[in-house]
Structure formats: C-alpha cells, structure tokens
Short mmCIF file of C-alpha atoms and ligand atoms in Angstrom, two decimals:
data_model
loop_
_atom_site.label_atom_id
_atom_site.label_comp_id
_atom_site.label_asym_id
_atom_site.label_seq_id
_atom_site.Cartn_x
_atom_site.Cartn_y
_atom_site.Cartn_z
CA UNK A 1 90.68 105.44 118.23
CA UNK A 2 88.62 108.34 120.71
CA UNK A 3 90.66 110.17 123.26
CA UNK A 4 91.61 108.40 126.35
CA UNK A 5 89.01 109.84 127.99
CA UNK A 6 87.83 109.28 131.30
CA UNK A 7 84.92 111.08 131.87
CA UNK A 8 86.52 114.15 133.61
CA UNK A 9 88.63 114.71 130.52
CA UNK A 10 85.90 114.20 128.18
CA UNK A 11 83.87 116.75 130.13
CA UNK A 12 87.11 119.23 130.11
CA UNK A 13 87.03 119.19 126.47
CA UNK A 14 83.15 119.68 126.27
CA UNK A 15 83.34 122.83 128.44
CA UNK A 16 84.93 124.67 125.61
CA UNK A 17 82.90 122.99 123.19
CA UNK A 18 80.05 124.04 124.81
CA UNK A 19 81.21 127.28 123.87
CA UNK A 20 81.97 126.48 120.50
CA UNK A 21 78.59 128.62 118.43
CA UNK A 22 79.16 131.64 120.79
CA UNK A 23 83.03 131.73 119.87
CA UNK A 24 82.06 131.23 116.56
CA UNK A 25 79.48 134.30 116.51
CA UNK A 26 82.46 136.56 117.94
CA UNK A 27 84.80 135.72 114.94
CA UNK A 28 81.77 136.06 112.50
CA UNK A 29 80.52 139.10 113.51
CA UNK A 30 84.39 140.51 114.11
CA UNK A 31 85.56 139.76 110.97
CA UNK A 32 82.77 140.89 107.94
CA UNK A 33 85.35 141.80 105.08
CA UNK A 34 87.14 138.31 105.85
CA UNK A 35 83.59 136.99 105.43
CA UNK A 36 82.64 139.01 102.58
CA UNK A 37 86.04 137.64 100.69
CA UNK A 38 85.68 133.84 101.51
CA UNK A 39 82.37 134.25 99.42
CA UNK A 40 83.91 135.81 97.02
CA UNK A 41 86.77 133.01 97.30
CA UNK A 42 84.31 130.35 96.91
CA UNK A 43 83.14 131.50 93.55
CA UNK A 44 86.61 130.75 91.87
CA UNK A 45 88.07 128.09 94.80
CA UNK A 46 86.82 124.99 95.48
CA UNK A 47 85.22 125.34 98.82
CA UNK A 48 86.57 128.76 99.02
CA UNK A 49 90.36 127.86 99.48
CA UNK A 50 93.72 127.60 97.36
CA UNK A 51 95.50 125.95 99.60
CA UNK A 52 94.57 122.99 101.87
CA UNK A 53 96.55 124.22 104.89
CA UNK A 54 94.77 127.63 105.61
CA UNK A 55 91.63 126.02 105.89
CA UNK A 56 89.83 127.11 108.99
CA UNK A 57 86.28 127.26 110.04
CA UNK A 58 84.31 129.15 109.70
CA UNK A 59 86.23 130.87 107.25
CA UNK A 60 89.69 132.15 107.21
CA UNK A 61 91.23 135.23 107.81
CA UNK A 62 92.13 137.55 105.13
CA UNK A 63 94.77 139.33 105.20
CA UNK A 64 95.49 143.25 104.21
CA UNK A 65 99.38 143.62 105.22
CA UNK A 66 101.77 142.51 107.60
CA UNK A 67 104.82 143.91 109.26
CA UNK A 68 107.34 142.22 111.71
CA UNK A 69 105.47 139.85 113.92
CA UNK A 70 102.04 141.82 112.96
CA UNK A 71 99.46 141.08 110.83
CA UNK A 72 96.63 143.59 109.58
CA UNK A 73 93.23 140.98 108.45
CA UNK A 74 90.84 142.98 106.27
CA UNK A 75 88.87 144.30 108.79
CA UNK A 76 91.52 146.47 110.69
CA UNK A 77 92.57 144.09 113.20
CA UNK A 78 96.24 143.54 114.06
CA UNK A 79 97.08 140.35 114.83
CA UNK A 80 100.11 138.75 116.17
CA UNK A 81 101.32 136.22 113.94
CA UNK A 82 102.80 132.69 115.71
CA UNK A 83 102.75 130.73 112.56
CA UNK A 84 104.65 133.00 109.94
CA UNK A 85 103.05 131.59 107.01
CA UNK A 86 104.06 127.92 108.25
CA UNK A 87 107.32 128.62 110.16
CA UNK A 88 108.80 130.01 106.52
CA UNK A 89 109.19 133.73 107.85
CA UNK A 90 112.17 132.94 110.20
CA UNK A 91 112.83 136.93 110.34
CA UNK A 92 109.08 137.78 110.47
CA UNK A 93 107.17 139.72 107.58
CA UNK A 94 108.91 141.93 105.43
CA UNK A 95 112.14 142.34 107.19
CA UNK A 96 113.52 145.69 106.62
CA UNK A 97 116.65 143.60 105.33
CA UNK A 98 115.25 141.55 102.72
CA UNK A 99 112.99 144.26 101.35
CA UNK A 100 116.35 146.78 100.53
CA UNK A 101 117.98 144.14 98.94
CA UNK A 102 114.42 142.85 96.78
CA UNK A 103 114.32 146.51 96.10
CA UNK A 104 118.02 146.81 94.90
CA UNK A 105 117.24 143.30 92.87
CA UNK A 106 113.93 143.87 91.14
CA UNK A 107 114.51 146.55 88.84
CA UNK A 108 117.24 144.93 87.35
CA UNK A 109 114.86 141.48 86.56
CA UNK A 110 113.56 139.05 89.04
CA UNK A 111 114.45 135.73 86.50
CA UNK A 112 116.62 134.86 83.70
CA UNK A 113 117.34 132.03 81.79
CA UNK A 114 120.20 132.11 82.95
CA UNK A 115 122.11 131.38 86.49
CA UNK A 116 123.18 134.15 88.64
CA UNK A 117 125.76 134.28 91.28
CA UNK A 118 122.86 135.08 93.81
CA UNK A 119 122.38 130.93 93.51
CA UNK A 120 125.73 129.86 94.18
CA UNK A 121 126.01 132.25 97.23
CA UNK A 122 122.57 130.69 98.47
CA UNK A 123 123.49 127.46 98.38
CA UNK A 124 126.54 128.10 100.01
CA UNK A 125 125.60 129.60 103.17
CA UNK A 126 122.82 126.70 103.39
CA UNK A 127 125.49 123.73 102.41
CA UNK A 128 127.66 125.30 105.19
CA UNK A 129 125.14 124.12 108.02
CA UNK A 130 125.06 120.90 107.07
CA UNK A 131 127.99 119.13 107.40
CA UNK A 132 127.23 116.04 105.65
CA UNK A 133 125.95 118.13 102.35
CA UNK A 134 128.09 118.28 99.47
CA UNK A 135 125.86 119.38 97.00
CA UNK A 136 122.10 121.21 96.44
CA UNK A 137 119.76 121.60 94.01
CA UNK A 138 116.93 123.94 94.34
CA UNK A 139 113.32 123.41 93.61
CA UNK A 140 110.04 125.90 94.32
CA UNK A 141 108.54 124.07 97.31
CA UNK A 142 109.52 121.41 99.74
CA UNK A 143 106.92 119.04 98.14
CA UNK A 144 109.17 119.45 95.10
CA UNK A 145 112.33 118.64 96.92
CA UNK A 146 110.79 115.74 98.46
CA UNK A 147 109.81 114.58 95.02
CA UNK A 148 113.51 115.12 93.44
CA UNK A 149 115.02 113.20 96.86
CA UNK A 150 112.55 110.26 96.16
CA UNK A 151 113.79 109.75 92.62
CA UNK A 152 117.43 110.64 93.62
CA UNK A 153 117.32 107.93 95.83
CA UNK A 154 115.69 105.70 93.50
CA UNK A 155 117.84 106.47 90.62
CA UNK A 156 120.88 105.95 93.07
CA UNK A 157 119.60 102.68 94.77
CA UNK A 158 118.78 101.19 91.07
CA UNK A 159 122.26 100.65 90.52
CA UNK A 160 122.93 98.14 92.86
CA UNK A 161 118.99 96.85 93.56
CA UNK A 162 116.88 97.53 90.80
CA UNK A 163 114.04 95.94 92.76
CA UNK A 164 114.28 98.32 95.52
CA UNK A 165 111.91 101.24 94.51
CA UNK A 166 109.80 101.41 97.73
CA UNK A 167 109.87 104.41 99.71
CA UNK A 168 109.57 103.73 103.49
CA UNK A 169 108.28 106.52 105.35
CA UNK A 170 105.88 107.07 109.31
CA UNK A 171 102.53 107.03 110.08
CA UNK A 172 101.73 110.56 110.57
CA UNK A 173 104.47 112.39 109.16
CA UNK A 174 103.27 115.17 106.30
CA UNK A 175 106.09 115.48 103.30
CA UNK A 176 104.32 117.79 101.07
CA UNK A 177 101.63 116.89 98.16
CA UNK A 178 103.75 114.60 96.22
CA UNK A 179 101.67 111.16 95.58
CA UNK A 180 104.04 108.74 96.34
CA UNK A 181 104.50 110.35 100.38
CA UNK A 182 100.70 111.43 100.99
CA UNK A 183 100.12 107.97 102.08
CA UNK A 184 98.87 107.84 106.23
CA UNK A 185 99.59 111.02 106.89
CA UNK A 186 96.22 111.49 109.01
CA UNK A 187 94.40 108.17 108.68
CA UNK A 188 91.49 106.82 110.64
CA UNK A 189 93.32 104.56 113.18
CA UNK A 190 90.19 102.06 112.39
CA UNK A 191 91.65 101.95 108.88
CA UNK A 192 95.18 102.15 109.34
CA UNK A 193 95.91 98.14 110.76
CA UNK A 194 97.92 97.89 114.09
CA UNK A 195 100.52 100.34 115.31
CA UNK A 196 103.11 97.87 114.83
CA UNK A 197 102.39 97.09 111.05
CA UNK A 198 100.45 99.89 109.87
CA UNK A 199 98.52 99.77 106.81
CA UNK A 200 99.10 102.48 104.04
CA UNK A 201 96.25 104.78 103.71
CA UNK A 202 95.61 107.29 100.95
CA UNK A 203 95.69 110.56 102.64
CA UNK A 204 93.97 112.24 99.09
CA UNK A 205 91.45 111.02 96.74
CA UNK A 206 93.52 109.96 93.09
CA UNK A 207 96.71 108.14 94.54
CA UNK A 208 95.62 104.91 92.31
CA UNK A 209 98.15 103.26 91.30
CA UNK A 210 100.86 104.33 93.72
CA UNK A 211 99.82 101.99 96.30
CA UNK A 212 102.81 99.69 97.15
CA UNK A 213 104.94 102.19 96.13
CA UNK A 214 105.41 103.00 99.95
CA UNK A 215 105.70 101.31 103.44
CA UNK A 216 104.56 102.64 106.34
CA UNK A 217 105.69 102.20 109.99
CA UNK A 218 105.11 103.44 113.21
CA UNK A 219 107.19 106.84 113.93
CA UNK A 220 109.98 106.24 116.93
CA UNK A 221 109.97 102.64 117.10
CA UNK A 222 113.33 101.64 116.00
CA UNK A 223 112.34 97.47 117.05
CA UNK A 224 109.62 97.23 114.46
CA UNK A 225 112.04 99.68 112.14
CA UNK A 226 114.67 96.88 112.05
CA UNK A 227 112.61 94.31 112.35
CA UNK A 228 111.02 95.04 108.52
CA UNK A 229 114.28 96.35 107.48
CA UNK A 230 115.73 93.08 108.17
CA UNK A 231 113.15 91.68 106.11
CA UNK A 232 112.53 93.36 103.58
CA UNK A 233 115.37 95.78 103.01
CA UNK A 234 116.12 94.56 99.30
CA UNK A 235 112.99 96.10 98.26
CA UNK A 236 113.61 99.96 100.28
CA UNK A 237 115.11 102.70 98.15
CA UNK A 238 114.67 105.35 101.09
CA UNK A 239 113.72 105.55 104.66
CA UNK A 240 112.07 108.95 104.66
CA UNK A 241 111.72 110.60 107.95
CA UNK A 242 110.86 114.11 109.51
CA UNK A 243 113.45 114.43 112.16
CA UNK A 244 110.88 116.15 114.04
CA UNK A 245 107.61 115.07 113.60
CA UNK A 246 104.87 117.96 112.27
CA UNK A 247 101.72 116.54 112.41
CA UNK A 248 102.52 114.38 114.94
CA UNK A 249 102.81 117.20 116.93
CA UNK A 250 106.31 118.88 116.49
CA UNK A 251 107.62 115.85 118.00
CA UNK A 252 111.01 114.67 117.98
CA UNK A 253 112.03 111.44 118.11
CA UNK A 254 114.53 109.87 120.29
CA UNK A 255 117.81 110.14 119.43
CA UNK A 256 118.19 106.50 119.15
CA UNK A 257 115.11 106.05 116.59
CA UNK A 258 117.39 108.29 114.04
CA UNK A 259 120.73 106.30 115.13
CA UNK A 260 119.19 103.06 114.51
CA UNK A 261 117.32 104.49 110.95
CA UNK A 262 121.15 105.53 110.17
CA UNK A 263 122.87 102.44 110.96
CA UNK A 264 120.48 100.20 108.93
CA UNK A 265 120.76 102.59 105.98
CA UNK A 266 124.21 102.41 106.47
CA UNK A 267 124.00 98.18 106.50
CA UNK A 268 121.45 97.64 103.87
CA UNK A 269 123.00 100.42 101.79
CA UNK A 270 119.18 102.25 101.68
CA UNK A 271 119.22 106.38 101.25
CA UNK A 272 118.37 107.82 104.54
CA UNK A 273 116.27 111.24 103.74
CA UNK A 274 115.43 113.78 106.62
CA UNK A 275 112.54 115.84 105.63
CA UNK A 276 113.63 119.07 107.00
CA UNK A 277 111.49 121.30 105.54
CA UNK A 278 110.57 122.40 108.78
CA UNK A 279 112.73 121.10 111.35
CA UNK A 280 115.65 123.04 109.71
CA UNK A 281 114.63 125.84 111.98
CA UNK A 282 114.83 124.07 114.96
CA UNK A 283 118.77 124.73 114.84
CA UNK A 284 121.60 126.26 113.60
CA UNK A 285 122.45 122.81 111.86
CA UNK A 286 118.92 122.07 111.78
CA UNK A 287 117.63 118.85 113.87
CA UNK A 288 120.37 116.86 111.93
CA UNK A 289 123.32 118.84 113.68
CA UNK A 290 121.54 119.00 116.66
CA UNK A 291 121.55 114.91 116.98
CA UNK A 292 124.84 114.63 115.39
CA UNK A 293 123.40 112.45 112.73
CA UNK A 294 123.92 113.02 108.62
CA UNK A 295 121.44 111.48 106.39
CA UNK A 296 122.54 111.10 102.87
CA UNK A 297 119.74 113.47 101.59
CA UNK A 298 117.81 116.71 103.35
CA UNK A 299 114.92 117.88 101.85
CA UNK A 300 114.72 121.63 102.61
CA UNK A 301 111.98 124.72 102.34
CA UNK A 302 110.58 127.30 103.83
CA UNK A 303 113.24 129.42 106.03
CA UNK A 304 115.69 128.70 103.40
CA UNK A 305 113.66 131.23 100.75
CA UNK A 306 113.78 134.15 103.47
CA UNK A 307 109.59 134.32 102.12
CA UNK A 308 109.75 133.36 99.35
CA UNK A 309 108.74 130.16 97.30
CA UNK A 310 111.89 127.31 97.81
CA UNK A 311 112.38 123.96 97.62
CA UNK A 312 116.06 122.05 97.62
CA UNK A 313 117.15 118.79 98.01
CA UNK A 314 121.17 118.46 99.66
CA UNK A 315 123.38 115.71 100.17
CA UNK A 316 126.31 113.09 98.87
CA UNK A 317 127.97 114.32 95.70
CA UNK A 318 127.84 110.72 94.67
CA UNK A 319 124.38 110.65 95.12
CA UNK A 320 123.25 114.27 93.64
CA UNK A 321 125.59 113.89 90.70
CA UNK A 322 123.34 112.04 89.18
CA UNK A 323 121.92 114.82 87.97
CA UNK A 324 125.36 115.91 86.45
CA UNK A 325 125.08 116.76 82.61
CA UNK A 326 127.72 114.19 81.64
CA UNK A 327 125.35 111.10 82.80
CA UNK A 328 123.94 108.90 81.07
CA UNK A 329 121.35 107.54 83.48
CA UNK A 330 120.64 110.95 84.65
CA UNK A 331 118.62 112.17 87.22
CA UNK A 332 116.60 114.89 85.20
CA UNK A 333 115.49 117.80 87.47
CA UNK A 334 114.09 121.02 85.67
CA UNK A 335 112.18 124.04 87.39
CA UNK A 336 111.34 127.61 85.53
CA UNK A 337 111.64 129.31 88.70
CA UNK A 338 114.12 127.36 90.23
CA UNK A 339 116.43 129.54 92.30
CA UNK A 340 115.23 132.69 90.75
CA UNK A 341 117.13 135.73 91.73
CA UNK A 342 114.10 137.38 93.92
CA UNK A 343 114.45 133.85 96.20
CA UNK A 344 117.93 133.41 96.56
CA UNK A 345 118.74 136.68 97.58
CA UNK A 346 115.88 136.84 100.47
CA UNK A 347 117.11 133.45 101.03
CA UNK A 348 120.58 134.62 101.50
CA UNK A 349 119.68 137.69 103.70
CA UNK A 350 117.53 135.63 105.69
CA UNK A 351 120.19 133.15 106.52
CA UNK A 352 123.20 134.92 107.05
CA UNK A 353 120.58 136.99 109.36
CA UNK A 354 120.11 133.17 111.03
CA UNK A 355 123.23 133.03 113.04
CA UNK A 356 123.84 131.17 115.82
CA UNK A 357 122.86 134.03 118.31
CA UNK A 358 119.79 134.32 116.11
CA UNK A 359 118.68 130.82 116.65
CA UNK A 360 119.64 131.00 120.70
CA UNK A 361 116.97 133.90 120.58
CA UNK A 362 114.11 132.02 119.22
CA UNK A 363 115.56 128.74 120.65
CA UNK A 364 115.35 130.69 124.26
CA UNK A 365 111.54 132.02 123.47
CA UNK A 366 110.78 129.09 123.07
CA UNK A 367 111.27 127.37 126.04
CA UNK A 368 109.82 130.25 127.27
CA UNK A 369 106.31 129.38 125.20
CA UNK A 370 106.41 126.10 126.36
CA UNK A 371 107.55 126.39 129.92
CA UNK A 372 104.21 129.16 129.79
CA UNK A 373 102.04 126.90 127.82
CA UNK A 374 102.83 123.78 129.89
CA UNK A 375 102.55 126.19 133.48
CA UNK A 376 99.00 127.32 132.35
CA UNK A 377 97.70 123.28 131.19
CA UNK A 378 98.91 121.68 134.25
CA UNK A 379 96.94 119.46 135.97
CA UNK A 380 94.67 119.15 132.94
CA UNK A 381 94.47 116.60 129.92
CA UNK A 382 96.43 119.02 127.26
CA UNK A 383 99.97 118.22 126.24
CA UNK A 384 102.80 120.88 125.10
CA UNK A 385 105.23 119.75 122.43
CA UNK A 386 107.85 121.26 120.05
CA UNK A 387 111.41 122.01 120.28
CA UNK A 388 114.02 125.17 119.25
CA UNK A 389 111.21 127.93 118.29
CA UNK A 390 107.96 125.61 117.99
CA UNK A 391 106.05 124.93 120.49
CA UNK A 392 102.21 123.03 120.38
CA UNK A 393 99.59 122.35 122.66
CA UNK A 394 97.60 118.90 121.90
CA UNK A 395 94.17 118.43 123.58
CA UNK A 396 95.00 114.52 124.93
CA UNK A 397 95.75 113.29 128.21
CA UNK A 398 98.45 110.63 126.79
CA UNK A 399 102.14 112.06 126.16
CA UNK A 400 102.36 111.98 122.41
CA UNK A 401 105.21 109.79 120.65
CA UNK A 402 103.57 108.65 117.65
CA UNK A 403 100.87 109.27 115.37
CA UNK A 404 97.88 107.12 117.75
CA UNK A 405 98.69 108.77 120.49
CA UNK A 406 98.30 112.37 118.32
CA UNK A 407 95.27 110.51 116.77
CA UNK A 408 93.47 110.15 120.44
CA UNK A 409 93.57 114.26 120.10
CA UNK A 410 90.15 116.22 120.30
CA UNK A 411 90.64 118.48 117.35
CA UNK A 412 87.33 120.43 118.18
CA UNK A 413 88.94 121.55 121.05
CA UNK A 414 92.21 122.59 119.37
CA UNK A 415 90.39 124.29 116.76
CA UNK A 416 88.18 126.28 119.11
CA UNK A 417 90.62 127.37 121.31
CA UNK A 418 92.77 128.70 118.53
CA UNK A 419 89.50 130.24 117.52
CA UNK A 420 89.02 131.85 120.62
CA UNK A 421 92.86 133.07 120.68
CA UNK A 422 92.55 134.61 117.07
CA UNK A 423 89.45 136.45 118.63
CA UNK A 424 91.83 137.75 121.29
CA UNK A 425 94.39 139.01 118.37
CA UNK A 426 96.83 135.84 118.20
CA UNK A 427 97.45 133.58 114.76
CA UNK A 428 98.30 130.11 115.60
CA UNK A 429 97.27 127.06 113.72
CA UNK A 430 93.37 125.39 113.83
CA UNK A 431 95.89 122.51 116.02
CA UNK A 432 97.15 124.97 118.19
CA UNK A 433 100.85 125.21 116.73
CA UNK A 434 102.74 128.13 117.39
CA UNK A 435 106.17 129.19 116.28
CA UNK A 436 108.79 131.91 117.08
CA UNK A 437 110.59 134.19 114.31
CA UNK A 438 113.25 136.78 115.52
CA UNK A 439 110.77 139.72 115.64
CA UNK A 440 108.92 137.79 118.14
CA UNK A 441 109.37 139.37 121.68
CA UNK A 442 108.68 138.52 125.82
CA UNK A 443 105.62 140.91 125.16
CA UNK A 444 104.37 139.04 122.24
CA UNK A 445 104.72 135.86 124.07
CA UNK A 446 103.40 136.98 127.72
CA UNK A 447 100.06 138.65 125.90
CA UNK A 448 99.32 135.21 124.28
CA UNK A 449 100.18 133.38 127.29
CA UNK A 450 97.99 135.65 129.54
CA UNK A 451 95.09 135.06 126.49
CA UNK A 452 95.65 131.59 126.74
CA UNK A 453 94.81 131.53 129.93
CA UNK A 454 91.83 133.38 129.64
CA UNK A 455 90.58 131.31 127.12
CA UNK A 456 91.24 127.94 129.75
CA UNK A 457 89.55 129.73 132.51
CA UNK A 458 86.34 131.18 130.83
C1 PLP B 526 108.10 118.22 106.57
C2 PLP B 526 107.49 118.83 105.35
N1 PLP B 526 107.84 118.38 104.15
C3 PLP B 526 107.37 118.92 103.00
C4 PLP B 526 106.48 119.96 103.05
C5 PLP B 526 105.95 120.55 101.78
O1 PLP B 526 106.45 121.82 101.59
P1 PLP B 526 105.68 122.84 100.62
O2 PLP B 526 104.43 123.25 101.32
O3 PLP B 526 106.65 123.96 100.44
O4 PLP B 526 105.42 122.10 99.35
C6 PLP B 526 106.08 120.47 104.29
C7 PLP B 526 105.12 121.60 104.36
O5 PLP B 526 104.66 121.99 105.40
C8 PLP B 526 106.58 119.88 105.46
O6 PLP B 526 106.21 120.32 106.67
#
C-alpha cells in the first residue's frame, strides 16, 4: 500500500528527499574513519554488517567510546545517543555504578559452571515487578527467551491439546530472530492478504518448513482476535503479543485489545505471552503493570542485563516448572552463558538503580520529547508515537494503530531525516525512534528538538 498521499503530502516528503545526495555527501565526507571501517567490515561481513539492526545507509557509524548519554564515532565526533544500543542502556553507557561493581566482579571470574548468588538476586529484583511472575529463567537474548516461551507454552498446552502447537502472533510485531515468530513482521501489504485475515509472510529467506506453524492477525483488533479464536482456538498454543508495538511504531494498543487477548486465553485455556523485551521499560511494572493485566509468560531483554547480553522468560510456576529436573516431559532449556556473573550483576545494579522515581524521570522526558516532537510536526503529515521514555516520529499522514497504517510510512523520509539529525550530532534510529535513559537531560532533549526543527525547516 503507498502513503495516503495527497499530493501536498507527497510533495512534503519529496522536499527532503530532494535533499537526500547532498545530506548524504555531509555524512560521507564527515565521517572518513567510519567509512574507512565499513570497507574493512565488508571484507569479513556480509554486506559489511553483523547485525541486521544497525544497518544504515550509507554506512554506519563506528563507534570509538561512549560515556553517559555520549557517544565518540571514530572520527572524533560526540554524539548524543537516543537509542542506547536499542533501549538496553536504561542508565546510559558505562554507568559509573555498574562499572565499580564489573570491576569488583571480573577479577574474581566472569563465568563458572556453576550458579552464583549474583543469579538468584537478579531474578529477584526482576520477579518483584511483575506481579503475576513466579518463576524466571534466563537466556542470552530476548530472541532466546522468546524461543524458550514458545516451547514452554507448547510443552504446557500439549497436555491437555496435543493438536494445539500454533503460535498466534500480529502483523508487524518484531520478536527477535527465532523462525517460528519472523513471520510478517514487515511484509509487502500486496503480499500479506487483507487486514482482517492476514496472510503469513516470511520476513527472512530459509523459514521452509515452519509455515503453518504460526497465525497471523491484525494488531489491536480484538473482533477479528475472537472471532478466529472462537474458531480455531483448539489448534493455538500461544497468543504472542508485544504489549507495545515496536515496529509498528512504539504503539500501544488499547487497553481493551490486551483485556480481550486475556480473557480468551483465560476461556480457551491458550498461554498468553507479552513480548516485553522492550516495553519493560516503559514502566516500573513494565506495560503489563501499567494495564493491570498478567499474561502467563513475559519474555524479557535488554534493560534487564544493565548492558549486557540477557534474555529470560517469567511466569506461572505451573507453567515454568516444566523445566524442573524431576520431570519427565521436561522442558529442556540449556545456555553456556546463561546468567553469567558479569550480566547479572550489571543487571542487578541497573535495576535496583530503576526505581520508581527513576522511571517518573524518563517517563516525564518523555512526554517532554513527544509533546516537542509533536509541537514542531504540526500541521504536517508526520505522526509522533511511543509511550514512558520512547518516543517516534512516523512520516504518514494516517494515525498509526496497526501495521498498514505503519506500512503507508515513507521510510526515505525517516531515514533521511535521521540522517540529517546524526549530521547535527544526534543517534536515533534510520525510522526515527528515539528513547530516553536516566543520563538523558532537558539539554539533551531541547538541542535535538531545536535540530529537529532545523532539519523540517531547511
Ligand atoms: C519485542 C522484542 N522481542 C524480541 C527481541 C529480540 O531480542 P534480542 O535482539 O536480544 O534477541 C527484540 C529486539 O529488539 C524485541 O524488540
């Protein structure tokens, strides 16, 4: 589907665009060491990169060192970060905190086979803000706790419906690089069937063969949600949501689209799993506490390793005990790293750092952003989304609720823009997402606003 575009929008977009080789030429000519390592990248990387999510054009920056909310690139520039290596960094880079107690931890061995107490105290403090959790078990990324809540609830639903294996998740929604979820995360809307009844679409080359392991519907519609639940609910293991949408545009549902997922979980007896790899930093109680609804499973990351690789999957003890030695149809769940001492201690710092002052900070900046963000686009056909301490601005003229109205977005535009901000010193995503970590200041936030507008007005 292309953007609602009358022509005035169309030719709002095409002003920047118009732009596009000359902001291009700035960055390239800026940033020569950046340059000189993507080439170097691109002899041992496919296409230069490691990791799909850093990809910008037309290359990335590198970078040297960071500190607080400022990054140094490779070419001396210091650049305020707004994504914090994807919202992970709730305290900013190397928090004088974390690094005392890494440096009190690493001499004495950063993993074991072997537990430590530094575990138990992590999963503690993150258990304790979320009421419904009775257990944890940690992973090394949130694709892996996604993965361990899909077979959790599969192993779990089994025992009452053996036929129900499918995982039903929404169009648009990202849940990490596990096959079985990277199905229409960002599909053409030509391929992807009707909003109502979506068609899965393989968001990566060599998902063959998990086709039909997952539904797909549209995200915030809770009619067309019952309507297949009351269908085909015998064949659902989990409805997997993202309590606040990502991709979608760090959207968040109604409240009434998660009440109605947890009511027909509740009737057909299907796992409800929030994805809140992200969304857990919306809150104290992450977006969960914040609608006063408890799935049965959370998939967790980021903030939760205070920088450092994590993963965990929480929930029902009568679920997670599955994986409980004594079982005989066990939930297996190994990981080398898993919970290593170096992550569950910044973990722990990090979130006893999180407290609910903390998150009234970041929650307050970022109304702030948005109240700026949205001040600065009125009148024209860009939207500002996000919630607690992320904030977004979408190039569409049509309020975004679900994944075709983020799919009517002009990307080009988003990605130049953010170009054109990174040439003014600020880090947000190539889609213009932004986020807030508790080094992040007025200052901070009135200097990118103030670029921002620049970059509208030029
Ligand atoms: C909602 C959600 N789930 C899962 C993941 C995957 O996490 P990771 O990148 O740690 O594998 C992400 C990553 O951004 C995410 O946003």
């Amino acid at each position: 589907m292309s953007a609602v575009a009358t022509p005035s929008t169309t030719e709002y977009y095409d002003a920047l665009k118009s732009r596009g080789s000359e902001i291009e030429a700035r960055y390239r000519k800026s940033t020569p060491r950046s340059q000189a390592a993507f080439a170097r990248a691109a002899q041992v990387f496919p296409g230069g990169y490691t990791r799909d999510a850093i990809i910008r054009g037309p290359h990335p920056t590198f970078v040297q060192d960071a500190s607080g909310a400022i990054m140094r690139d490779l070419d001396g520039h210091a650049l305020t970060d707004f994504w914090f290596n994807a919202t992970s960094l709730a305290l900013g880079h190397a928090h004088p905190a974390v690094v005392a107690a890494l440096q009190a931890q690493i001499p004495k061995g950063t993993a074991y086979f072997a537990p430590t107490l530094n575990e138990v105290a992590l999963a503690e403090v993150v258990l304790g803000r979320l009421p419904g959790a009775e257990r944890i078990r940690f992973a090394n990324s949130g694709s892996e706790a996604v993965m361990m809540a899909v077979r959790f609830a599969r192993a779990f639903r089994a025992i009452t419906r053996r036929a129900a294996s499918t995982i039903l998740k929404f169009e648009g929604s990202y849940h990490g690089s596990y096959d079985d979820v990277s199905w229409s995360v960002s599909p053409k809307v030509a391929d992807a069937g009707t909003l109502d009844a979506p068609r899965p679409v393989a968001e990566s080359a060599g998902l063959a063969g998990t086709e039909g392991r997952v539904v797909v519907l549209p995200f915030n519609d809770s009619a067309t949600l019952r309507r297949y639940l009351d269908a085909h609910h015998d064949e659902i293991a989990a409805v997997l949501v993202e309590p606040m949408a990502n991709r979608i545009g760090l959207v968040l549902p109604d409240a009434s689209f998660l009440a109605e997922a947890r009511a027909l979980c509740d009737r057909f007896g299907i796992v409800l799993v929030f994805d809140e790899v992200i969304s857990f930093r919306v809150g104290y109680n992450g977006v969960q506490g914040r609608m006063g609804i408890r799935p049965d499973l959370t998939s967790l990351g980021k903030i939760i390793g205070g920088g450092f690789a994590v993963g965990a999957v929480a929930g029902r003890a009568d679920i997670l005990d599955m994986s409980s030695p004594e079982r005989n149809d066990r939930v297996t769940h190994a990981g080398t790293f898993n919970a290593n001492p170096i992550t569950s201690i910044a973990g722990r710092v990090t979130m006893e750092m999180l407290t609910p002052e903390a998150f009234e900070q970041i929650n307050d900046l970022g109304d702030y952003a948005r109240r700026g963000l949205a001040e600065a686009a009125r009148g024209l056909p860009l939207q500002v989304t996000g919630a607690g301490s992320l904030f977004k601005v979408t190039a569409t003229s049509r309020a975004v609720r679900n994944y075709r109205d983020a799919a009517t977005t002009d990307k080009r535009w988003e990605a130049l823009c953010s170009l054109a901000l990174l040439n003014e010193g600020f880090v947000l995503t190539p889609t213009l997402s932004g986020c807030i970590s508790l080094v992040t200041t007025r200052t901070h936030l009135d200097a990118l606003l103030s670029a921002f507008k620049t970059v509208l007005a030029a």
